[in-house]
Amino acid sequence: MTRATIDLGELDGPILLFGGPYSNLRAMQALMTVATERGITPERMICTGDVCAYAAEAERTAQTVRALGCAVVAGNCEDSLGFNELDCGCGFEEGATCNRLSAEWFAHANNQVSEDTRLWMREMPGRAVFTHAGKRYAVIHGGAEKMNAFIWPTDPPERKAQEIALLEEAIGPIDGVVCGHSGVPFIERVESCDWINAGAIGLPGHDGDVRTSYAILDGEDVSIERLTYDHKDAALAMERVGLTAGYHNTLRTGWWPSEDSFPQEMRRGVTSIFAAE
Ligand SMILES: [Fe+2]
């Protein structure tokens, strides 16, 4: 199916970019507190999708995001849950650890999510555009054409340049791309364009830090920020509903169980790609 591209117009002031709430209600609530403290209204919050996934509270998280009213670009989880597909559609190969583990959380989310929420997911745009400080940005989930494409910080710049070219063919010139899907935040200058993966707020970015990530765009400045929330309680909530295949411990350790999903150089034991804080 083809999803729409929405134009959010000119956005002034700091913009909070986030992705992957992943059914982690506590993380979503913590992010909303951060936004309130920073004076960022929902019109200046943009979600890159995957509202419901790994964690315990799919429906309540969806309702919370929906009530907030921020722009949300559909992720593969919105495609899968919205259109009653059989799995999360994240794009990992058959037999990969993530593929095996996803059966548990997908069944849980699929069981919780209401028809009304599925309708909301079906109606989400596939892309958003906005302008900020004289620059034009595109918001996508994974890749320009393939929603569940993984574009890693370790991929060569040419890989990102290809995606930018595809986006520009579709929606005209852009100065920046905002995306998510992989759960790993990074900012990279690709020729004259900023590639901004805002990461995920619902699971940490596989770096041994239990805090999750979002991004703030403010004029010329863009930064990855860490989100502190009650990760221990979120992990307990997963255990209480029987989500014990492995991602519950990710909330406690900052490491994913599905390490085979990551490029070799990003796996555990290899120097973190994240700058030390
Ligand atoms: Fe995704």
Coordinates of C-alpha atoms and ligand atoms in Angstrom, one line a residue:
M1 CA 0.0 0.0 0.0
T2 CA 1.0 3.6 -0.5
R3 CA 1.1 5.9 2.4
A4 CA 0.8 9.7 2.0
T5 CA 3.5 12.3 2.5
I6 CA 2.4 15.1 4.8
D7 CA 3.8 18.6 5.0
L8 CA 4.2 19.9 8.5
G9 CA 5.1 23.3 7.3
E10 CA 7.5 25.7 9.0
L11 CA 8.4 24.7 12.5
D12 CA 10.0 27.3 14.7
G13 CA 11.9 26.7 17.9
P14 CA 13.5 23.4 19.1
I15 CA 12.0 20.2 17.6
L16 CA 12.0 16.9 19.4
L17 CA 12.6 14.0 17.1
F18 CA 11.9 10.5 18.4
G19 CA 11.2 7.0 17.3
G20 CA 10.4 3.6 18.6
P21 CA 8.2 4.0 21.6
Y22 CA 7.9 0.2 21.3
S23 CA 5.0 -0.2 23.8
N24 CA 7.3 1.2 26.5
L25 CA 4.7 3.5 28.2
R26 CA 7.1 4.6 30.9
A27 CA 9.6 5.8 28.3
M28 CA 6.9 7.7 26.4
Q29 CA 5.7 9.4 29.5
A30 CA 9.2 10.4 30.4
L31 CA 9.7 11.8 27.0
M32 CA 6.6 13.9 27.4
T33 CA 7.9 15.2 30.7
V34 CA 11.1 16.2 29.0
A35 CA 9.2 18.0 26.2
T36 CA 7.1 19.9 28.8
E37 CA 10.2 20.9 30.7
R38 CA 11.8 22.1 27.6
G39 CA 8.7 24.0 26.4
I40 CA 8.3 21.8 23.3
T41 CA 4.7 21.5 22.3
P42 CA 3.3 18.4 20.5
E43 CA 3.4 20.4 17.2
R44 CA 7.2 20.3 17.5
M45 CA 7.4 16.6 18.3
I46 CA 7.8 14.1 15.4
C47 CA 7.8 10.4 15.8
T48 CA 9.5 8.1 13.2
G49 CA 7.2 5.2 13.9
D50 CA 7.1 1.8 15.6
V51 CA 4.8 2.9 18.4
C52 CA 4.0 -0.6 19.5
A53 CA 6.6 -3.4 19.7
Y54 CA 8.8 -5.1 22.3
A55 CA 7.5 -3.8 25.6
A56 CA 4.4 -4.5 27.7
E57 CA 1.9 -1.8 27.0
A58 CA 1.1 -1.6 23.3
E59 CA -2.4 -0.2 23.5
R60 CA -1.8 2.3 26.2
T61 CA 1.4 3.6 24.5
A62 CA -0.5 4.0 21.2
Q63 CA -3.3 5.8 23.0
T64 CA -0.8 8.1 24.7
V65 CA 1.0 9.0 21.5
R66 CA -2.3 9.5 19.8
A67 CA -3.7 11.7 22.5
L68 CA -0.5 13.8 22.4
G69 CA -1.2 14.5 18.8
C70 CA 2.3 14.8 17.5
A71 CA 3.1 13.8 13.9
V72 CA 3.8 10.1 13.5
V73 CA 5.3 8.5 10.4
A74 CA 4.3 4.9 10.0
G75 CA 6.9 2.2 10.8
N76 CA 6.8 -1.5 9.9
C77 CA 5.0 -2.2 13.2
E78 CA 2.2 0.2 12.1
D79 CA 2.0 -1.7 8.8
S80 CA 2.0 -5.1 10.5
L81 CA -0.5 -4.3 13.2
G82 CA -2.6 -1.9 11.1
F83 CA -3.1 -4.4 8.4
N84 CA -3.3 -7.5 10.5
E85 CA -0.1 -9.1 9.1
L86 CA 1.5 -12.2 10.6
D87 CA 4.7 -10.7 11.9
C88 CA 6.4 -7.4 12.7
G89 CA 7.9 -7.0 9.2
C90 CA 11.1 -5.6 10.6
G91 CA 13.1 -7.1 7.7
F92 CA 15.4 -9.5 9.5
E93 CA 16.1 -12.8 7.9
E94 CA 14.2 -16.0 8.8
G95 CA 16.2 -17.7 11.6
A96 CA 17.8 -14.5 12.9
T97 CA 17.5 -14.1 16.6
C98 CA 15.4 -11.0 16.3
N99 CA 13.1 -12.9 14.0
R100 CA 12.6 -15.7 16.5
L101 CA 12.2 -13.4 19.5
S102 CA 9.8 -11.1 17.7
A103 CA 7.1 -13.8 17.7
E104 CA 6.6 -13.3 21.4
W105 CA 6.2 -9.6 21.5
F106 CA 4.3 -9.4 18.2
A107 CA 1.7 -11.8 19.5
H108 CA 1.4 -9.8 22.7
A109 CA 1.1 -6.4 20.9
N110 CA -1.3 -7.9 18.3
N111 CA -3.5 -9.2 21.1
Q112 CA -3.6 -5.8 22.9
V113 CA -4.1 -3.4 20.1
S114 CA -7.6 -2.2 19.5
E115 CA -9.4 -1.9 16.2
D116 CA -9.4 1.9 16.7
T117 CA -5.7 1.9 17.1
R118 CA -5.3 -0.2 14.0
L119 CA -7.3 2.3 12.0
W120 CA -5.1 5.1 13.4
M121 CA -2.0 3.1 12.2
R122 CA -3.5 2.5 8.8
E123 CA -4.1 6.2 8.3
M124 CA -0.6 7.3 9.2
P125 CA 1.5 9.0 6.6
G126 CA 4.6 7.2 5.2
R127 CA 6.7 10.3 5.1
A128 CA 6.6 13.9 6.5
V129 CA 8.4 17.0 5.4
F130 CA 9.0 20.2 7.3
T131 CA 11.2 23.3 7.2
H132 CA 13.2 24.6 10.1
A133 CA 15.7 27.4 10.2
G134 CA 15.6 27.7 6.4
K135 CA 16.3 24.0 5.8
R136 CA 13.9 21.3 4.5
Y137 CA 13.8 17.9 6.2
A138 CA 12.2 14.6 5.3
V139 CA 11.0 12.2 8.0
I140 CA 10.9 8.5 7.1
H141 CA 11.0 5.3 9.1
G142 CA 13.8 3.2 7.7
G143 CA 14.8 3.9 4.0
A144 CA 13.5 6.2 1.3
E145 CA 11.6 3.5 -0.5
K146 CA 11.9 0.5 1.8
M147 CA 10.3 1.3 5.1
N148 CA 12.2 -1.5 6.9
A149 CA 15.6 -0.8 5.4
F150 CA 18.4 -0.8 8.0
I151 CA 20.8 2.1 7.5
W152 CA 23.6 1.8 10.0
P153 CA 26.2 4.3 11.1
T154 CA 28.8 1.9 9.8
D155 CA 27.3 1.9 6.3
P156 CA 29.4 4.0 3.8
P157 CA 28.2 7.5 3.1
E158 CA 27.3 6.4 -0.5
R159 CA 24.6 4.2 1.0
K160 CA 23.0 7.2 2.6
A161 CA 23.5 9.3 -0.4
Q162 CA 21.6 6.8 -2.5
E163 CA 18.7 7.1 -0.1
I164 CA 18.8 10.9 -0.1
A165 CA 18.8 10.9 -3.9
L166 CA 15.7 8.6 -3.9
L167 CA 13.9 10.9 -1.5
E168 CA 14.8 14.0 -3.5
E169 CA 13.4 12.3 -6.6
A170 CA 10.1 11.8 -4.8
I171 CA 9.7 15.0 -2.8
G172 CA 12.3 17.5 -4.1
P173 CA 15.4 19.0 -2.5
I174 CA 16.1 18.4 1.1
D175 CA 18.8 19.4 3.6
G176 CA 18.2 16.7 6.1
V177 CA 16.7 13.2 6.7
V178 CA 15.2 12.2 10.0
C179 CA 14.7 8.4 10.5
G180 CA 14.6 5.6 13.0
H181 CA 13.9 1.8 12.6
S182 CA 17.3 0.4 13.6
G183 CA 17.1 1.7 17.1
V184 CA 20.7 3.1 16.9
P185 CA 20.9 6.8 17.0
F186 CA 23.5 8.7 14.9
I187 CA 24.0 11.9 13.1
E188 CA 26.1 12.0 9.9
R189 CA 26.8 14.7 7.4
V190 CA 26.3 13.2 3.9
E191 CA 27.5 15.7 1.3
S192 CA 25.2 18.7 2.0
C193 CA 22.6 16.8 3.8
D194 CA 22.3 15.8 7.5
W195 CA 21.3 12.1 8.1
I196 CA 19.7 12.1 11.5
N197 CA 18.7 8.8 13.1
A198 CA 16.9 9.8 16.3
G199 CA 17.2 6.3 17.7
A200 CA 14.4 4.8 19.8
I201 CA 13.0 5.8 23.2
G202 CA 11.6 2.3 23.9
L203 CA 14.8 0.3 23.9
P204 CA 18.4 1.3 24.5
G205 CA 20.7 1.5 21.5
H206 CA 22.8 -1.6 22.2
D207 CA 25.7 0.2 23.9
G208 CA 25.4 -1.0 27.5
D209 CA 23.6 2.2 28.6
V210 CA 20.0 1.7 29.9
R211 CA 19.0 5.2 28.8
T212 CA 17.3 5.4 25.5
S213 CA 17.6 8.1 22.8
Y214 CA 15.9 10.9 21.0
A215 CA 17.2 14.0 19.1
I216 CA 16.7 17.7 19.4
L217 CA 16.9 19.9 16.3
D218 CA 17.4 23.6 17.1
G219 CA 18.4 25.9 14.3
E220 CA 21.7 24.7 12.9
D221 CA 22.3 22.4 15.9
V222 CA 21.2 18.8 16.1
S223 CA 22.0 16.5 19.0
I224 CA 21.3 13.1 20.3
E225 CA 20.0 13.2 23.8
R226 CA 19.6 10.4 26.4
L227 CA 16.2 9.6 28.0
T228 CA 16.2 8.5 31.6
Y229 CA 13.0 6.7 32.7
D230 CA 12.0 3.9 35.1
H231 CA 13.6 1.1 33.0
K232 CA 13.4 -1.4 35.9
D233 CA 9.7 -1.0 36.3
A234 CA 9.3 -1.3 32.5
A235 CA 11.2 -4.6 32.6
L236 CA 9.1 -5.8 35.4
A237 CA 5.9 -4.9 33.5
M238 CA 7.2 -7.1 30.6
E239 CA 7.8 -10.0 33.0
R240 CA 4.3 -9.6 34.5
V241 CA 2.8 -10.2 31.0
G242 CA 5.1 -13.0 30.1
L243 CA 7.5 -11.1 27.8
T244 CA 10.6 -12.9 28.9
A245 CA 12.3 -14.0 25.7
G246 CA 15.1 -11.5 26.2
Y247 CA 14.2 -7.9 25.5
H248 CA 13.0 -7.4 29.1
N249 CA 16.7 -7.7 30.1
T250 CA 17.7 -5.3 27.3
L251 CA 15.9 -2.6 29.4
R252 CA 18.1 -3.6 32.4
T253 CA 21.4 -4.0 30.6
G254 CA 21.4 -1.8 27.5
W255 CA 22.3 -4.8 25.3
W256 CA 20.1 -6.4 22.7
P257 CA 19.7 -10.2 22.7
S258 CA 19.5 -10.2 18.9
E259 CA 23.1 -9.2 18.3
D260 CA 23.2 -11.0 15.0
S261 CA 21.0 -8.2 13.6
F262 CA 23.8 -5.7 13.9
P263 CA 26.7 -5.2 11.6
Q264 CA 29.8 -7.1 12.8
E265 CA 31.6 -4.0 13.9
M266 CA 28.7 -2.9 16.2
R267 CA 28.4 -6.1 18.1
R268 CA 29.2 -6.5 21.8
G269 CA 32.8 -6.5 22.8
V270 CA 33.6 -4.2 20.0
T271 CA 34.3 -0.6 20.8
S272 CA 31.1 1.4 21.1
I273 CA 30.3 3.7 18.2
F274 CA 28.9 6.2 20.7
A275 CA 31.0 9.0 21.9
A276 CA 31.7 8.7 25.6
E277 CA 29.6 10.9 27.8
Ligands
FE1 FE 11.0 -0.4 12.4

